[in-house]
Short mmCIF file of N, CA, C and O in Angstrom, two decimals:
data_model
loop_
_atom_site.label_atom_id
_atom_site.label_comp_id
_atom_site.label_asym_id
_atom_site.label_seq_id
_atom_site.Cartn_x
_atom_site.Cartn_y
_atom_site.Cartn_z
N UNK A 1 0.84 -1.19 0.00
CA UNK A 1 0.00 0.00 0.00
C UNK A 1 0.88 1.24 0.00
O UNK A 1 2.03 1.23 0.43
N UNK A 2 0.43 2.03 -0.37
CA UNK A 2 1.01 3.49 -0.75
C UNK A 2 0.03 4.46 -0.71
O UNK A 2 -0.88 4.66 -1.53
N UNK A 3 0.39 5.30 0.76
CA UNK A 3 -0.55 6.78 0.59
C UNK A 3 0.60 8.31 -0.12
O UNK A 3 1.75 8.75 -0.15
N UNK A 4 -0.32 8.47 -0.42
CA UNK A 4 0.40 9.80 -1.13
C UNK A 4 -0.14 11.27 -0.47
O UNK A 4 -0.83 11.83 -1.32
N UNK A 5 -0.05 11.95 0.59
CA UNK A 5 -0.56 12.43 1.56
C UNK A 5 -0.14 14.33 0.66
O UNK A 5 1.03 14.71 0.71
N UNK A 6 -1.12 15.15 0.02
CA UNK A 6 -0.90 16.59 -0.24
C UNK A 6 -1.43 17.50 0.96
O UNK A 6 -2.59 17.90 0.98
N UNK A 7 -0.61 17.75 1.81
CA UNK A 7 -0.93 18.83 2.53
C UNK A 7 -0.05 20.05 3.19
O UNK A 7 0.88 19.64 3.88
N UNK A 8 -0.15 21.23 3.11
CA UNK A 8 0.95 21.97 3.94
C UNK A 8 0.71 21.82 5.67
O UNK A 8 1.38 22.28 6.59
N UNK A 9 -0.19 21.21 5.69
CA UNK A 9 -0.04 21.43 7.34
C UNK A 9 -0.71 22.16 7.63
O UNK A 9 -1.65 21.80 8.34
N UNK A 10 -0.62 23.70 7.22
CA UNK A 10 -1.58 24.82 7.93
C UNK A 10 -2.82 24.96 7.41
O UNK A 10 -3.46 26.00 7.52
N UNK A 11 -3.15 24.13 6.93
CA UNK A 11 -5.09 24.99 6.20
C UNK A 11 -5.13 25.65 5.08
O UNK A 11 -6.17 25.83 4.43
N UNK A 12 -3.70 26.18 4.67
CA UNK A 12 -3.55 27.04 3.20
C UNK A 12 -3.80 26.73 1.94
O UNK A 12 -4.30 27.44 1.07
N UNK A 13 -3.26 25.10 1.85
CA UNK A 13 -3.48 24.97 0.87
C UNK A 13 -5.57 24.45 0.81
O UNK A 13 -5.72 23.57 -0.04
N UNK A 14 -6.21 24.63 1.14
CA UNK A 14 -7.34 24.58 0.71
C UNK A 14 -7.78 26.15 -0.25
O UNK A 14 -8.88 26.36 -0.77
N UNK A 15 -6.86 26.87 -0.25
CA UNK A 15 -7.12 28.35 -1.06
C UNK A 15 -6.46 28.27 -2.36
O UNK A 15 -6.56 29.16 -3.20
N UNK A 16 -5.75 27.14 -2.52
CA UNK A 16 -5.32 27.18 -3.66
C UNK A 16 -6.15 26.53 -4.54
O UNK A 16 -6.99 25.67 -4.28
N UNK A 17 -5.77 27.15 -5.89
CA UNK A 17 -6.71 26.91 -7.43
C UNK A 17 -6.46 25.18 -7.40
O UNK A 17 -5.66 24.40 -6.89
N UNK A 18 -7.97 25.10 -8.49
CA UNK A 18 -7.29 23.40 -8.86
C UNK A 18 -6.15 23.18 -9.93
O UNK A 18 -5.55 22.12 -10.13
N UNK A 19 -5.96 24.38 -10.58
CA UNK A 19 -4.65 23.80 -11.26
C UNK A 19 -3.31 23.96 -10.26
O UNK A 19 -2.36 23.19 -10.39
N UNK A 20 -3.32 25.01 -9.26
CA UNK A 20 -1.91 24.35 -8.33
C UNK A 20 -2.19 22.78 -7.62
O UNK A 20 -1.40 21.88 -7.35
N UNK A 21 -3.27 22.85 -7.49
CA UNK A 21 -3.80 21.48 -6.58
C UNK A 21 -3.27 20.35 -7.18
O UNK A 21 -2.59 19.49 -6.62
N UNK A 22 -3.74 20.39 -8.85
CA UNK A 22 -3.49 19.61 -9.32
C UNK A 22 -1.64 19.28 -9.99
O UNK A 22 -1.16 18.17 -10.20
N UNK A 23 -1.23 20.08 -10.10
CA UNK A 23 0.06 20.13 -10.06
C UNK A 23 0.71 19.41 -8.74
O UNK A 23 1.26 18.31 -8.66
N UNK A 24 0.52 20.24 -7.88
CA UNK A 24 0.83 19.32 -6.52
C UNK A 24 0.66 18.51 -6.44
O UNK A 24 1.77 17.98 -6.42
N UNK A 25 -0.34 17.48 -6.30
CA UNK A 25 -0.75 16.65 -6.61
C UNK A 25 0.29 15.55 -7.25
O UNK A 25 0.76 14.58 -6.64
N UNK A 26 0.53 15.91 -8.55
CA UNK A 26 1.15 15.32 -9.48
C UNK A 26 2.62 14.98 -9.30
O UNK A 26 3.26 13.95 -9.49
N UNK A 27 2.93 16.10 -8.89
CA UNK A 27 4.42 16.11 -7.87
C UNK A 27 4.89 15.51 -7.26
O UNK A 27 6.06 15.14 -7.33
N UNK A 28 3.72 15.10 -6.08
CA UNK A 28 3.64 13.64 -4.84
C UNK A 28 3.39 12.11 -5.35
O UNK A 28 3.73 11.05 -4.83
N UNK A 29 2.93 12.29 -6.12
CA UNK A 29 2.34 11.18 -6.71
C UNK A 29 3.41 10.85 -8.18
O UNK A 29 3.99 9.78 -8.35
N UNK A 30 3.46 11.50 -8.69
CA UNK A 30 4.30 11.05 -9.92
C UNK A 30 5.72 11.06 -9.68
O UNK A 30 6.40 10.24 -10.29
N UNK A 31 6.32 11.95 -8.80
CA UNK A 31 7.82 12.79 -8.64
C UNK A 31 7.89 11.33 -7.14
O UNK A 31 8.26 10.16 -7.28
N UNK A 32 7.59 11.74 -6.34
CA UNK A 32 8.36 11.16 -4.95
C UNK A 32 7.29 9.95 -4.64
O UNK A 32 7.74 9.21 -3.77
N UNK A 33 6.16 9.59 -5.05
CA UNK A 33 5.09 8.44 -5.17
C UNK A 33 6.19 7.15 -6.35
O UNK A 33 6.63 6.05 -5.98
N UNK A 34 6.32 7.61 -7.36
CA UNK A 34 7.12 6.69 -8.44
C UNK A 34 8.61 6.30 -8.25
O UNK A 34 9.07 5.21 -8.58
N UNK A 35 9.26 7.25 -7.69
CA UNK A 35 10.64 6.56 -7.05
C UNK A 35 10.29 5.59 -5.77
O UNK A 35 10.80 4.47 -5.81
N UNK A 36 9.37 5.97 -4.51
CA UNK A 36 9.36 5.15 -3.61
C UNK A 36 9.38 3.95 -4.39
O UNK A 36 10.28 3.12 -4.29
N UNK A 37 8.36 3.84 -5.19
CA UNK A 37 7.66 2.31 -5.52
C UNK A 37 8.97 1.75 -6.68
O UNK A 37 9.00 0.63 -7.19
N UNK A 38 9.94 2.82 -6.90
CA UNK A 38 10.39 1.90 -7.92
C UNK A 38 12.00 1.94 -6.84
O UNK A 38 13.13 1.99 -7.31
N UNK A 39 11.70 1.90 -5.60
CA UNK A 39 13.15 1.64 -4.33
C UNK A 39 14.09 2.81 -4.46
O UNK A 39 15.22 2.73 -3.96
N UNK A 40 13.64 4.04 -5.17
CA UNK A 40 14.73 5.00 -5.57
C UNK A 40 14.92 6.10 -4.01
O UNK A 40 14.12 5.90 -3.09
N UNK A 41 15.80 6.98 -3.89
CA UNK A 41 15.32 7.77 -3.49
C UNK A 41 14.45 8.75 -3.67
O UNK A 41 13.87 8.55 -4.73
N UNK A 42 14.16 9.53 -3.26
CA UNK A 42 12.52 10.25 -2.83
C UNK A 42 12.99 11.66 -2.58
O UNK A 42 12.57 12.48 -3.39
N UNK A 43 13.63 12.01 -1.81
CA UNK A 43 13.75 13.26 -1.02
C UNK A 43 14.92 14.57 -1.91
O UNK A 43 16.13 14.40 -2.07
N UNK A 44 14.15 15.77 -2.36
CA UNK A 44 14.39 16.76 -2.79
C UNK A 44 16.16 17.40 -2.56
O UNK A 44 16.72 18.33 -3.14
N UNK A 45 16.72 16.40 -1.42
CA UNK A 45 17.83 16.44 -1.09
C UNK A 45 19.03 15.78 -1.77
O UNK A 45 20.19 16.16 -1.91
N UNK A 46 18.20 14.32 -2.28
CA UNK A 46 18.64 13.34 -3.15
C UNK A 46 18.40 13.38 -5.03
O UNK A 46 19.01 12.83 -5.94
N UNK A 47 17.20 14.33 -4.99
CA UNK A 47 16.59 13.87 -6.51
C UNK A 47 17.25 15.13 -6.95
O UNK A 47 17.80 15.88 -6.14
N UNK A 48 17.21 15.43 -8.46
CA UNK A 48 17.56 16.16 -9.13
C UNK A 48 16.10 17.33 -9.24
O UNK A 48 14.95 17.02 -9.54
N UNK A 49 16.53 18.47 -8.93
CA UNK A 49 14.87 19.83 -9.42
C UNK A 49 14.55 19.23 -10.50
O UNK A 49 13.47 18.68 -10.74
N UNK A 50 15.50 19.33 -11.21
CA UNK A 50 14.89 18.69 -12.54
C UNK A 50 14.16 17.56 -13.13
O UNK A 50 13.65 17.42 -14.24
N UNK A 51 14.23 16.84 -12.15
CA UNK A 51 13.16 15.71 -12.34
C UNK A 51 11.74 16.32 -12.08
O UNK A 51 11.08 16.47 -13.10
N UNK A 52 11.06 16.75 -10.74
CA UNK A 52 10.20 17.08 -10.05
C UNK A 52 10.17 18.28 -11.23
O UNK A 52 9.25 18.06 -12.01
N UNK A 53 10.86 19.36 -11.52
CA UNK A 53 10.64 20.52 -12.52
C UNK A 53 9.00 19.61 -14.03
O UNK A 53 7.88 19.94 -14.40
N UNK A 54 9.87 18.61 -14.28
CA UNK A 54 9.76 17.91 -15.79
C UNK A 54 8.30 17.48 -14.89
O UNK A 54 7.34 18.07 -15.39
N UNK A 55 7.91 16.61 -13.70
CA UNK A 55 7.18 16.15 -13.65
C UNK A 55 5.67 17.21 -13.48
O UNK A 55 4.51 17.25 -13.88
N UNK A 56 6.60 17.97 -12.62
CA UNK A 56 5.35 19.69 -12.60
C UNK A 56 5.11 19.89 -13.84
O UNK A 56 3.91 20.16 -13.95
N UNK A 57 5.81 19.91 -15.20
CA UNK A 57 5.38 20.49 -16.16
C UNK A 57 4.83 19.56 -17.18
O UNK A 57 4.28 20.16 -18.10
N UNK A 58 4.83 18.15 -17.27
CA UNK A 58 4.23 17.29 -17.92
C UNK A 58 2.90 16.89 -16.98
O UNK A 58 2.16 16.09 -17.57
N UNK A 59 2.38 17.31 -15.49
CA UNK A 59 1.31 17.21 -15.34
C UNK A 59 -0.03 18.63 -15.24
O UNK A 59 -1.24 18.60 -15.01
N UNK A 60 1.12 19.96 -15.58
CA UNK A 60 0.57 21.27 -15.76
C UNK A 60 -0.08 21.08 -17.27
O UNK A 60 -1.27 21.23 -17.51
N UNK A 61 0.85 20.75 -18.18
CA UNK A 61 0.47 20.28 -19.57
C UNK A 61 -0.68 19.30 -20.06
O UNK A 61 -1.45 19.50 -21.00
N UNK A 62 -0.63 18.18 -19.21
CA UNK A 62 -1.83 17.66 -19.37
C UNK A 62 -2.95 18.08 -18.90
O UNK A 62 -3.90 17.68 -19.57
N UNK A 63 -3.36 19.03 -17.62
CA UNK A 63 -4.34 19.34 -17.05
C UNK A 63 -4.84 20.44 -18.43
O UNK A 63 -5.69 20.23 -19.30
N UNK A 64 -4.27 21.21 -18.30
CA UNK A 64 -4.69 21.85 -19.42
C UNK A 64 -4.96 21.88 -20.77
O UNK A 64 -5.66 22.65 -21.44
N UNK A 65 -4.25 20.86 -21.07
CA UNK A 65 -5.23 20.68 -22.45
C UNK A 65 -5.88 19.48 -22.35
O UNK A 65 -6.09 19.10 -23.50
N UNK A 66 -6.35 18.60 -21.45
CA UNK A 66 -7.32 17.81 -21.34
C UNK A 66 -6.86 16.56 -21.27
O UNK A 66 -7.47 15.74 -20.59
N UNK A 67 -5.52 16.16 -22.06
CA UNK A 67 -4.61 14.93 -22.12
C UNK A 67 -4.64 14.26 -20.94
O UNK A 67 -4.45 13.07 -21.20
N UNK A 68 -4.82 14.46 -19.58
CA UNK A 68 -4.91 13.33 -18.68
C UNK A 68 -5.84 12.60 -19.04
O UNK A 68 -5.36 11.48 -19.24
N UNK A 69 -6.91 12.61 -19.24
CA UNK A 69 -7.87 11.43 -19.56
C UNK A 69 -7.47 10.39 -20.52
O UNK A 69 -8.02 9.31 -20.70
N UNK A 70 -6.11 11.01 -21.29
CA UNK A 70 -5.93 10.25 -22.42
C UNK A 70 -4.54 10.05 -21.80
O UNK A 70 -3.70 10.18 -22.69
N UNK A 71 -4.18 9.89 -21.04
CA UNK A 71 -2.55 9.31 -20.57
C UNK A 71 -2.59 8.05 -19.33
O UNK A 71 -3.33 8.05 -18.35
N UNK A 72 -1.89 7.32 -19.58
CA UNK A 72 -1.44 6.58 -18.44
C UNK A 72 -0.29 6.96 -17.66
O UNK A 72 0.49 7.80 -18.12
N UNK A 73 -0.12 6.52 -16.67
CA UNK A 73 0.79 6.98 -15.85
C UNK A 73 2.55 6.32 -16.73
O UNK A 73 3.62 6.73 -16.29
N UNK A 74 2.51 5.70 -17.48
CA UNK A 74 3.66 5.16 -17.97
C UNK A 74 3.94 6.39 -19.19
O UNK A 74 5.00 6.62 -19.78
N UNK A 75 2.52 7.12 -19.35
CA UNK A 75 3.20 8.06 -20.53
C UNK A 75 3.62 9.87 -19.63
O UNK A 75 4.39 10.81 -19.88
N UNK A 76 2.63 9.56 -18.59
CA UNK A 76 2.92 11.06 -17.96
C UNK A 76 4.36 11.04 -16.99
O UNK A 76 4.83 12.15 -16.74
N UNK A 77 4.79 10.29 -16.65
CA UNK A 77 6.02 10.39 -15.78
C UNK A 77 6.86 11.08 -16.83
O UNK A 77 6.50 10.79 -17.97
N UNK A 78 8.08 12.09 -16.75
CA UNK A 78 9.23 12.10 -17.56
C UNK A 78 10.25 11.20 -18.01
O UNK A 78 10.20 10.06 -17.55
N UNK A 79 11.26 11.52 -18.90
CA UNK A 79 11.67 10.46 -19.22
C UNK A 79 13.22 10.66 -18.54
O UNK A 79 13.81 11.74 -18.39
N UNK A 80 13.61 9.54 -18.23
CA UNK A 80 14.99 9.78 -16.77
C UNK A 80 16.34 9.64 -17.71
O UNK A 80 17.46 9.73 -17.21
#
């Protein structure tokens, strides 16, 4: 099992839009959700910006033009 937990802690992020939401979102889940499960490291200390950068912007990209419905998670991750 795997939870993927988006929250700041303080209550703030409930003010944010659904496209940061959903970005965020995507971040936890695609960026530091897909290394756990594939034994990598995880932590912003270890990973390259640029991974998490690519993954923010291949799930900003799909929200907006509609392409998540049409992606699997094997096509939305970046490519390493």
């Amino acid at each position: 099992n795997l939870r993927i937990v988006v929250t700041d802690q303080t209550g703030e992020a409930t003010n944010v839009s659904e496209e940061t939401a959903v970005v965020t979102t995507g971040h936890e889940l695609y960026g530091h959700g897909l290394l756990y499960r594939q034994g990598k490291a995880i932590g912003h200390d270890t990973v390259p910006d640029a991974f998490f950068d690519a993954v923010e912007k291949r799930t900003l990209t799909n929200y907006q033009t509609g392409q998540q419905n049409a992606n699997t998670p094997e096509t939305i991750k970046p490519n390493q």
